[in-house]
Amino acid sequence: MDDSDVPIEDCLRGGEGEMLLFALDREHRQFAWKSGGLTQEQLGTRHPPSGVTIAGTVVHLAKVEERWTASAARREPGPPTRGPEPWAAPSAEWEEAPAAPPEELYALWYGTISRCRREWGELVRDGGLDVLVQDDPEYQVNRRRRLVDILEENLLHTGQTSIVREAIDGLVGNDPP
């Protein structure tokens, strides 16, 4: 798997939902490129004072994507956030991910974003982005906000990953070749 496995939809047609999904697809592709092709040692490299690793970020983004997609779909989150999955514990991404084999980490991330992307395509078509979701009695948002939250989280962590990756092997740039 590599960044070419992340679909990029045509951004010249469709409405607001399709454009936001295009932006998320593009960000997924950038993250796949910045985090891809690394060894277990490289994925677990820390750059003090930060304890962030690319391995941890891969798992973190999979968990965020699942949790917020589930919120938008008004369903309970599934793996990797709940259940017998090895990543269900709240701090698993930061403490345990550096010890995981790269193929396990990449399979988790690619599988989660693929599943969530299909679900978002359905959500955008079925009721649109104005549908309200409520994670708890005190906090109500719409699907648009959830999709923007996912995009924002990916943007933040792709930037962090870019800096860590450059320190590891000198890879720079904004888009895969």
PDB file of C-alpha atoms in Angstrom:
ATOM      1  CA  MET A   1       0.000   0.000   0.000  1.00  0.00           C
ATOM      2  CA  ASP A   2       1.098   3.549  -0.698  1.00  0.00           C
ATOM      3  CA  ASP A   3      -0.323   6.991  -1.362  1.00  0.00           C
ATOM      4  CA  SER A   4      -1.640   5.897  -4.765  1.00  0.00           C
ATOM      5  CA  ASP A   5      -4.131   3.667  -2.909  1.00  0.00           C
ATOM      6  CA  VAL A   6      -5.983   6.752  -1.645  1.00  0.00           C
ATOM      7  CA  PRO A   7      -8.619   7.875  -4.154  1.00  0.00           C
ATOM      8  CA  ILE A   8      -8.701  11.465  -5.318  1.00  0.00           C
ATOM      9  CA  GLU A   9     -12.134  12.450  -6.554  1.00  0.00           C
ATOM     10  CA  ASP A  10     -12.657  15.103  -9.214  1.00  0.00           C
ATOM     11  CA  CYS A  11     -13.102  18.437  -7.426  1.00  0.00           C
ATOM     12  CA  LEU A  12     -14.719  20.195 -10.396  1.00  0.00           C
ATOM     13  CA  ARG A  13     -18.195  18.792  -9.901  1.00  0.00           C
ATOM     14  CA  GLY A  14     -20.537  18.349  -7.013  1.00  0.00           C
ATOM     15  CA  GLY A  15     -21.532  20.478  -4.094  1.00  0.00           C
ATOM     16  CA  GLU A  16     -20.159  21.387  -0.714  1.00  0.00           C
ATOM     17  CA  GLY A  17     -20.093  17.817   0.585  1.00  0.00           C
ATOM     18  CA  GLU A  18     -18.216  16.532  -2.421  1.00  0.00           C
ATOM     19  CA  MET A  19     -15.683  19.379  -2.148  1.00  0.00           C
ATOM     20  CA  LEU A  20     -15.060  18.654   1.534  1.00  0.00           C
ATOM     21  CA  LEU A  21     -14.622  14.961   0.722  1.00  0.00           C
ATOM     22  CA  PHE A  22     -12.204  15.889  -2.068  1.00  0.00           C
ATOM     23  CA  ALA A  23     -10.188  17.971   0.439  1.00  0.00           C
ATOM     24  CA  LEU A  24     -10.161  15.050   2.880  1.00  0.00           C
ATOM     25  CA  ASP A  25      -9.127  12.611   0.123  1.00  0.00           C
ATOM     26  CA  ARG A  26      -6.282  14.956  -0.821  1.00  0.00           C
ATOM     27  CA  GLU A  27      -5.157  15.246   2.790  1.00  0.00           C
ATOM     28  CA  HIS A  28      -5.312  11.465   3.210  1.00  0.00           C
ATOM     29  CA  ARG A  29      -3.080  11.118   0.160  1.00  0.00           C
ATOM     30  CA  GLN A  30      -0.574  13.617   1.591  1.00  0.00           C
ATOM     31  CA  PHE A  31      -0.527  11.819   4.936  1.00  0.00           C
ATOM     32  CA  ALA A  32      -0.121   8.445   3.202  1.00  0.00           C
ATOM     33  CA  TRP A  33       2.885   9.813   1.325  1.00  0.00           C
ATOM     34  CA  LYS A  34       4.453  11.430   4.401  1.00  0.00           C
ATOM     35  CA  SER A  35       3.941   8.380   6.608  1.00  0.00           C
ATOM     36  CA  GLY A  36       4.438   5.634   4.021  1.00  0.00           C
ATOM     37  CA  GLY A  37       7.312   3.304   3.290  1.00  0.00           C
ATOM     38  CA  LEU A  38       8.996   3.562   6.676  1.00  0.00           C
ATOM     39  CA  THR A  39      10.539   0.829   8.787  1.00  0.00           C
ATOM     40  CA  GLN A  40       9.294   0.013  12.271  1.00  0.00           C
ATOM     41  CA  GLU A  41      12.260   1.876  13.730  1.00  0.00           C
ATOM     42  CA  GLN A  42      11.543   4.955  11.620  1.00  0.00           C
ATOM     43  CA  LEU A  43       7.829   4.859  12.441  1.00  0.00           C
ATOM     44  CA  GLY A  44       8.717   4.789  16.151  1.00  0.00           C
ATOM     45  CA  THR A  45      11.267   7.614  16.019  1.00  0.00           C
ATOM     46  CA  ARG A  46      10.644  10.371  18.561  1.00  0.00           C
ATOM     47  CA  HIS A  47      12.007  13.877  18.259  1.00  0.00           C
ATOM     48  CA  PRO A  48      12.282  15.321  21.777  1.00  0.00           C
ATOM     49  CA  PRO A  49      10.831  17.135  23.470  1.00  0.00           C
ATOM     50  CA  SER A  50       7.782  15.718  21.680  1.00  0.00           C
ATOM     51  CA  GLY A  51       6.744  12.128  22.282  1.00  0.00           C
ATOM     52  CA  VAL A  52       4.847  12.018  18.986  1.00  0.00           C
ATOM     53  CA  THR A  53       5.792   9.274  16.541  1.00  0.00           C
ATOM     54  CA  ILE A  54       4.544   8.643  13.030  1.00  0.00           C
ATOM     55  CA  ALA A  55       3.387   5.203  14.219  1.00  0.00           C
ATOM     56  CA  GLY A  56       1.281   6.797  16.937  1.00  0.00           C
ATOM     57  CA  THR A  57      -0.105   9.355  14.530  1.00  0.00           C
ATOM     58  CA  VAL A  58      -1.184   6.635  12.079  1.00  0.00           C
ATOM     59  CA  VAL A  59      -3.213   4.929  14.819  1.00  0.00           C
ATOM     60  CA  HIS A  60      -4.477   8.222  16.269  1.00  0.00           C
ATOM     61  CA  LEU A  61      -5.840   9.387  12.917  1.00  0.00           C
ATOM     62  CA  ALA A  62      -7.549   6.031  12.334  1.00  0.00           C
ATOM     63  CA  LYS A  63      -9.229   6.292  15.734  1.00  0.00           C
ATOM     64  CA  VAL A  64     -10.317   9.903  15.190  1.00  0.00           C
ATOM     65  CA  GLU A  65     -11.683   9.119  11.733  1.00  0.00           C
ATOM     66  CA  GLU A  66     -13.719   6.193  13.061  1.00  0.00           C
ATOM     67  CA  ARG A  67     -14.998   8.022  16.139  1.00  0.00           C
ATOM     68  CA  TRP A  68     -16.161  11.156  14.293  1.00  0.00           C
ATOM     69  CA  THR A  69     -17.554   9.269  11.310  1.00  0.00           C
ATOM     70  CA  ALA A  70     -19.579   7.155  13.734  1.00  0.00           C
ATOM     71  CA  SER A  71     -20.828  10.354  15.359  1.00  0.00           C
ATOM     72  CA  ALA A  72     -21.953  11.746  11.992  1.00  0.00           C
ATOM     73  CA  ALA A  73     -23.660   8.444  11.140  1.00  0.00           C
ATOM     74  CA  ARG A  74     -25.341   8.312  14.554  1.00  0.00           C
ATOM     75  CA  ARG A  75     -23.872   4.922  15.364  1.00  0.00           C
ATOM     76  CA  GLU A  76     -21.544   3.533  17.988  1.00  0.00           C
ATOM     77  CA  PRO A  77     -17.845   3.682  17.057  1.00  0.00           C
ATOM     78  CA  GLY A  78     -16.298   0.399  16.023  1.00  0.00           C
ATOM     79  CA  PRO A  79     -12.713  -0.738  15.692  1.00  0.00           C
ATOM     80  CA  PRO A  80     -10.124   0.611  16.241  1.00  0.00           C
ATOM     81  CA  THR A  81     -11.823   2.637  18.995  1.00  0.00           C
ATOM     82  CA  ARG A  82     -13.888  -0.057  20.700  1.00  0.00           C
ATOM     83  CA  GLY A  83     -13.896  -3.773  21.259  1.00  0.00           C
ATOM     84  CA  PRO A  84     -11.130  -6.347  21.371  1.00  0.00           C
ATOM     85  CA  GLU A  85      -8.942  -4.425  18.916  1.00  0.00           C
ATOM     86  CA  PRO A  86      -5.364  -3.876  20.129  1.00  0.00           C
ATOM     87  CA  TRP A  87      -5.804  -0.117  19.689  1.00  0.00           C
ATOM     88  CA  ALA A  88      -8.986   0.349  21.740  1.00  0.00           C
ATOM     89  CA  ALA A  89      -7.183   1.627  24.871  1.00  0.00           C
ATOM     90  CA  PRO A  90      -7.154   5.442  25.064  1.00  0.00           C
ATOM     91  CA  SER A  91      -3.363   5.809  25.010  1.00  0.00           C
ATOM     92  CA  ALA A  92      -2.534   2.802  22.800  1.00  0.00           C
ATOM     93  CA  GLU A  93      -1.522   4.913  19.837  1.00  0.00           C
ATOM     94  CA  TRP A  94       1.163   6.806  21.705  1.00  0.00           C
ATOM     95  CA  GLU A  95       2.471   4.011  23.923  1.00  0.00           C
ATOM     96  CA  GLU A  96       2.068   0.817  21.892  1.00  0.00           C
ATOM     97  CA  ALA A  97       2.077   1.802  18.210  1.00  0.00           C
ATOM     98  CA  PRO A  98       5.870   2.206  17.907  1.00  0.00           C
ATOM     99  CA  ALA A  99       6.262  -1.520  18.658  1.00  0.00           C
ATOM    100  CA  ALA A 100       3.802  -2.615  15.949  1.00  0.00           C
ATOM    101  CA  PRO A 101       4.913  -3.897  12.556  1.00  0.00           C
ATOM    102  CA  PRO A 102       4.502  -1.311   9.770  1.00  0.00           C
ATOM    103  CA  GLU A 103       2.150  -3.541   7.769  1.00  0.00           C
ATOM    104  CA  GLU A 104      -0.233  -3.723  10.752  1.00  0.00           C
ATOM    105  CA  LEU A 105      -0.230   0.051  11.173  1.00  0.00           C
ATOM    106  CA  TYR A 106      -0.715   0.764   7.481  1.00  0.00           C
ATOM    107  CA  ALA A 107      -3.501  -1.851   7.182  1.00  0.00           C
ATOM    108  CA  LEU A 108      -5.310  -0.273  10.139  1.00  0.00           C
ATOM    109  CA  TRP A 109      -5.144   3.245   8.702  1.00  0.00           C
ATOM    110  CA  TYR A 110      -5.945   2.355   5.092  1.00  0.00           C
ATOM    111  CA  GLY A 111      -8.804   0.079   6.163  1.00  0.00           C
ATOM    112  CA  THR A 112     -10.315   2.707   8.439  1.00  0.00           C
ATOM    113  CA  ILE A 113     -10.122   5.608   6.002  1.00  0.00           C
ATOM    114  CA  SER A 114     -11.473   3.457   3.178  1.00  0.00           C
ATOM    115  CA  ARG A 115     -14.448   2.302   5.249  1.00  0.00           C
ATOM    116  CA  CYS A 116     -15.122   5.804   6.580  1.00  0.00           C
ATOM    117  CA  ARG A 117     -14.796   7.404   3.128  1.00  0.00           C
ATOM    118  CA  ARG A 118     -17.474   5.090   1.737  1.00  0.00           C
ATOM    119  CA  GLU A 119     -19.694   5.929   4.689  1.00  0.00           C
ATOM    120  CA  TRP A 120     -19.183   9.675   4.224  1.00  0.00           C
ATOM    121  CA  GLY A 121     -20.121   9.368   0.562  1.00  0.00           C
ATOM    122  CA  GLU A 122     -23.421   7.821   1.673  1.00  0.00           C
ATOM    123  CA  LEU A 123     -23.965  10.403   4.426  1.00  0.00           C
ATOM    124  CA  VAL A 124     -23.463  13.308   2.034  1.00  0.00           C
ATOM    125  CA  ARG A 125     -26.007  11.790  -0.381  1.00  0.00           C
ATOM    126  CA  ASP A 126     -28.412  10.690   2.375  1.00  0.00           C
ATOM    127  CA  GLY A 127     -29.609  13.809   4.135  1.00  0.00           C
ATOM    128  CA  GLY A 128     -26.559  15.964   3.532  1.00  0.00           C
ATOM    129  CA  LEU A 129     -24.380  17.893   5.908  1.00  0.00           C
ATOM    130  CA  ASP A 130     -27.085  19.743   7.858  1.00  0.00           C
ATOM    131  CA  VAL A 131     -28.187  16.616   9.748  1.00  0.00           C
ATOM    132  CA  LEU A 132     -27.678  17.190  13.469  1.00  0.00           C
ATOM    133  CA  VAL A 133     -25.679  14.770  15.596  1.00  0.00           C
ATOM    134  CA  GLN A 134     -25.395  14.778  19.352  1.00  0.00           C
ATOM    135  CA  ASP A 135     -22.524  13.033  21.098  1.00  0.00           C
ATOM    136  CA  ASP A 136     -23.802  13.951  24.542  1.00  0.00           C
ATOM    137  CA  PRO A 137     -26.701  16.031  25.907  1.00  0.00           C
ATOM    138  CA  GLU A 138     -24.522  19.126  26.156  1.00  0.00           C
ATOM    139  CA  TYR A 139     -22.969  19.056  22.681  1.00  0.00           C
ATOM    140  CA  GLN A 140     -24.793  19.102  19.356  1.00  0.00           C
ATOM    141  CA  VAL A 141     -23.230  19.691  15.940  1.00  0.00           C
ATOM    142  CA  ASN A 142     -24.082  18.865  12.339  1.00  0.00           C
ATOM    143  CA  ARG A 143     -22.394  16.490   9.916  1.00  0.00           C
ATOM    144  CA  ARG A 144     -20.635  19.414   8.251  1.00  0.00           C
ATOM    145  CA  ARG A 145     -18.884  20.229  11.529  1.00  0.00           C
ATOM    146  CA  ARG A 146     -17.863  16.581  11.993  1.00  0.00           C
ATOM    147  CA  LEU A 147     -16.395  16.434   8.476  1.00  0.00           C
ATOM    148  CA  VAL A 148     -14.511  19.694   9.076  1.00  0.00           C
ATOM    149  CA  ASP A 149     -13.268  18.295  12.413  1.00  0.00           C
ATOM    150  CA  ILE A 150     -11.867  15.226  10.611  1.00  0.00           C
ATOM    151  CA  LEU A 151     -10.247  17.371   7.928  1.00  0.00           C
ATOM    152  CA  GLU A 152      -8.732  19.703  10.547  1.00  0.00           C
ATOM    153  CA  GLU A 153      -7.294  16.796  12.554  1.00  0.00           C
ATOM    154  CA  ASN A 154      -5.730  15.340   9.401  1.00  0.00           C
ATOM    155  CA  LEU A 155      -4.254  18.711   8.415  1.00  0.00           C
ATOM    156  CA  LEU A 156      -2.704  19.205  11.865  1.00  0.00           C
ATOM    157  CA  HIS A 157      -1.140  15.774  12.021  1.00  0.00           C
ATOM    158  CA  THR A 158       0.031  15.743   8.409  1.00  0.00           C
ATOM    159  CA  GLY A 159       1.993  18.909   9.202  1.00  0.00           C
ATOM    160  CA  GLN A 160       3.542  17.301  12.266  1.00  0.00           C
ATOM    161  CA  THR A 161       4.320  14.160  10.289  1.00  0.00           C
ATOM    162  CA  SER A 162       5.950  16.228   7.566  1.00  0.00           C
ATOM    163  CA  ILE A 163       8.405  17.700  10.068  1.00  0.00           C
ATOM    164  CA  VAL A 164       9.186  14.328  11.648  1.00  0.00           C
ATOM    165  CA  ARG A 165       9.573  12.679   8.246  1.00  0.00           C
ATOM    166  CA  GLU A 166      12.000  15.336   7.037  1.00  0.00           C
ATOM    167  CA  ALA A 167      14.110  14.714  10.149  1.00  0.00           C
ATOM    168  CA  ILE A 168      14.066  10.954   9.502  1.00  0.00           C
ATOM    169  CA  ASP A 169      15.058  10.800   5.840  1.00  0.00           C
ATOM    170  CA  GLY A 170      14.876  14.271   4.303  1.00  0.00           C
ATOM    171  CA  LEU A 171      11.551  13.809   2.451  1.00  0.00           C
ATOM    172  CA  VAL A 172      10.051  17.247   1.724  1.00  0.00           C
ATOM    173  CA  GLY A 173       7.182  18.646  -0.323  1.00  0.00           C
ATOM    174  CA  ASN A 174       3.435  18.957  -0.207  1.00  0.00           C
ATOM    175  CA  ASP A 175       2.261  16.312  -2.648  1.00  0.00           C
ATOM    176  CA  PRO A 176       3.460  12.909  -3.743  1.00  0.00           C
ATOM    177  CA  PRO A 177       5.259  12.951  -7.070  1.00  0.00           C
TER     178      PRO A 177
END
